[in-house]
Amino acid sequence: MDDVINGYHRRWWKEAVVYQIYPRSFYDSNGDGVGDLEGLRRKLPHIKGLGVDVIWLSPHFDSPNADNGYDIRDYRKVMAEFGTIDDFDAVLTEAHALGIRLIVDLVVNHTSDEHAWFVDSRRARDSDTRDYYIWHSGKDGGPPNDWTSIFGGPAWTKDATTGDYYLHLFDPKQPDLNWENPAVRNEVYALMRFWLDKGVDGFRMDVIPFISKDQEFLDLPEQHVAKPQFVYANGPRVHEFLQEMRREALSPYDTMTVGEAFGVTPQQVPDFIDERRGELDMVFQFGAVEVDRGADGRWVPWKLPDLKAVFGRQEKQLDRHCWPAVFFSNHDNPRIVSRYGDDSSQWRVKSAKVMATLLLTMKGTPFIYQGDELGMTNFPFSDISQFDDIWARNAYRDEVENGEYSVSDFLANQNRLSRDHARTPMQWTAGAHGGFTTGTPWLAVNPNTSEINAENLGEGSIYAWYADLIHLRRTHTALVYGDYLDLMPDHPRLFAYRRTTEAEDFLILLNFDAGDQTFQFPMNFPPGNIVMGNYPAPTNGAEPLRGWEARIYRL
Ligand code: TEU
Ligand code: CA
């Protein structure tokens, strides 16, 4: 594929649609309440039926699960609850046989504190792997600086054995690796080759911009205290490390990489993904999933023009050498239909289709999160005991137990933003525990599984809509490589844009509201054929859009 469309080099990963699996919550094959690799293998036909090209598997490695696998104890072992390396190989082989590639999660900013490297590192100041982590002596009876953990509390923990502090930008059970040490980098490249040699097709890289730390370890500048990620990301050697990683680990393989650009501003993105630099293929930018977050990170109502602005910026800031990744949900976010759509019984299906249309007709590689193709919704949390997520539990400790917020304020915020909304088990059936497990699920299944489940995936279903969109995208390169033009960036309820190449021209109209919206077709811009719509087609093609209507025209 070395030809060029609309100025872009064609690449398989630009044309792919990705489906993210959170294995703990996908399908439990042995009744222990925890999803597993054999469960995933059995459900591959569900994924194949959508027509996706790539699976991103959230961490499947040995872990004590302080952060559900984002704290890795052994990078070459499969998490015992998920199965064995043979189960992994079976998933990989079967996925490949179905024409689906598999990328795995690379979590190498930090390890678990139970990783053998850290166990040894904390043993003594002169232990073999002491310098695999970031140790400093305290200052004035406290930690080396004022950095805070993304999960709340200080980013340094004093270790009793030597009295030194180690850095953890997340939980104390997730000590940060010291990438200044070449031995650490070589360990990482070796473990990457281990999985590449098995046949995996690439990596999603967890908080990858955090790997290089400014060695001065200065206190946080005032303006970054509320969002320290903008200090932790983009350290002085991050691009050097990523180029080295490409050379040492990735270059012999045909891979796809997508980095989580947490703490990266839109202006900084090209430095990570410009194809001439040899770093990452794509990054996840946080613009779309932060439209409903205030300066303090708590929930605020979002506005459609802010969401549009994310894509307007993207079109301006990324040239033909850069390729975007598009997502509205993942294992760290609430459910797409509850957040951006309307999850009432009247509008849930229609609005889920509006969001699916946006995801799959936008420029960039789309990432679907498991369950969104069923229109799964947020969970109705009513008590702290219902949360598993370390972020929620720490927030409770920091916000409620210290008296800053009431329990009901805490719950109101978490009911909007909790990461556990995404982590409740897949709703396969209307039966007990949504057919996810025959045992007791590790996290409660949403009670609405009686209505929202994978039993009816036929005509009119959200699942069928995703499959149709994926097919449309696959058969029209303008929906992949075409220019993106927002026709009314300020309209508060209607999202209208074109995707065009010299050969093709699509117009997408999305009504983000329950009321009707008129759209003025410009004179030189007649309503063309409606190629997809989530209502019966209007008679002349130009009638007002009905509540949460989605239409794709080919002009
Ligand atoms: O996420 C980093 C990150 O940006 C989130 O922790 C975010 O701050 C949080 O979801 C609050 O909105 C990655 C993983 O995706 C996440 O699951 C891990 O917990 C985290 O890194 C640590 O590995
Ligand atoms: Ca299981």
Coordinates of C-alpha atoms and ligand atoms in Angstrom, one line a residue, residues 22 56 67 70-71 107 110 150-151 170 174 204 206-207 229 260 262 286 293 330-333 389-391 417 419 423, ligand 1:
Y22 CA -11.3 -4.8 28.8
W56 CA -6.8 -3.5 21.4
D67 CA -5.3 -0.7 39.0
Y70 CA -2.2 -1.3 34.7
D71 CA 0.2 -2.3 37.5
V107 CA 2.4 -0.1 30.4
H110 CA 5.5 2.2 35.8
I150 CA -2.9 11.6 39.3
F151 CA -4.9 9.4 41.6
F170 CA -0.1 7.1 39.9
Q174 CA 2.7 1.8 40.6
R204 CA -1.4 0.9 22.8
D206 CA -0.1 3.8 28.5
V207 CA 0.7 7.4 29.6
Q229 CA 0.0 15.9 33.9
E260 CA -2.0 7.8 25.3
F262 CA -2.1 12.4 28.6
F286 CA -8.0 14.1 25.5
R293 CA -14.6 18.7 32.8
N330 CA -12.6 3.7 26.8
H331 CA -12.1 1.9 30.1
D332 CA -11.4 5.3 31.8
N333 CA -14.5 7.0 30.7
D389 CA -11.8 1.8 40.8
I390 CA -8.8 3.0 42.7
W391 CA -9.4 6.5 41.3
L417 CA -17.4 10.5 35.3
R419 CA -14.3 4.9 35.2
R423 CA -16.0 -1.5 33.5
Ligands
TEU1 O1 -4.6 6.4 32.1 C1 -4.0 7.6 32.5 C2 -5.0 8.7 32.7 O2 -5.0 9.6 32.0 C3 -6.1 8.3 33.6 O3 -5.6 7.8 34.8 C4 -7.0 9.5 34.0 O4 -6.4 10.5 34.6 C5 -8.1 8.9 34.8 O5 -8.8 8.0 34.0 C6 -9.0 9.9 35.3 O6 -9.9 10.4 34.3 C7 -3.9 5.3 31.9 C8 -4.8 4.1 31.9 O7 -5.7 4.3 30.8 C9 -5.6 4.0 33.2 O8 -6.5 3.0 33.2 C10 -4.6 3.7 34.2 O9 -5.2 3.8 35.5 C11 -3.4 4.8 34.2 O10 -2.9 5.1 32.9 C12 -2.3 4.3 35.0 O11 -1.6 3.2 34.3

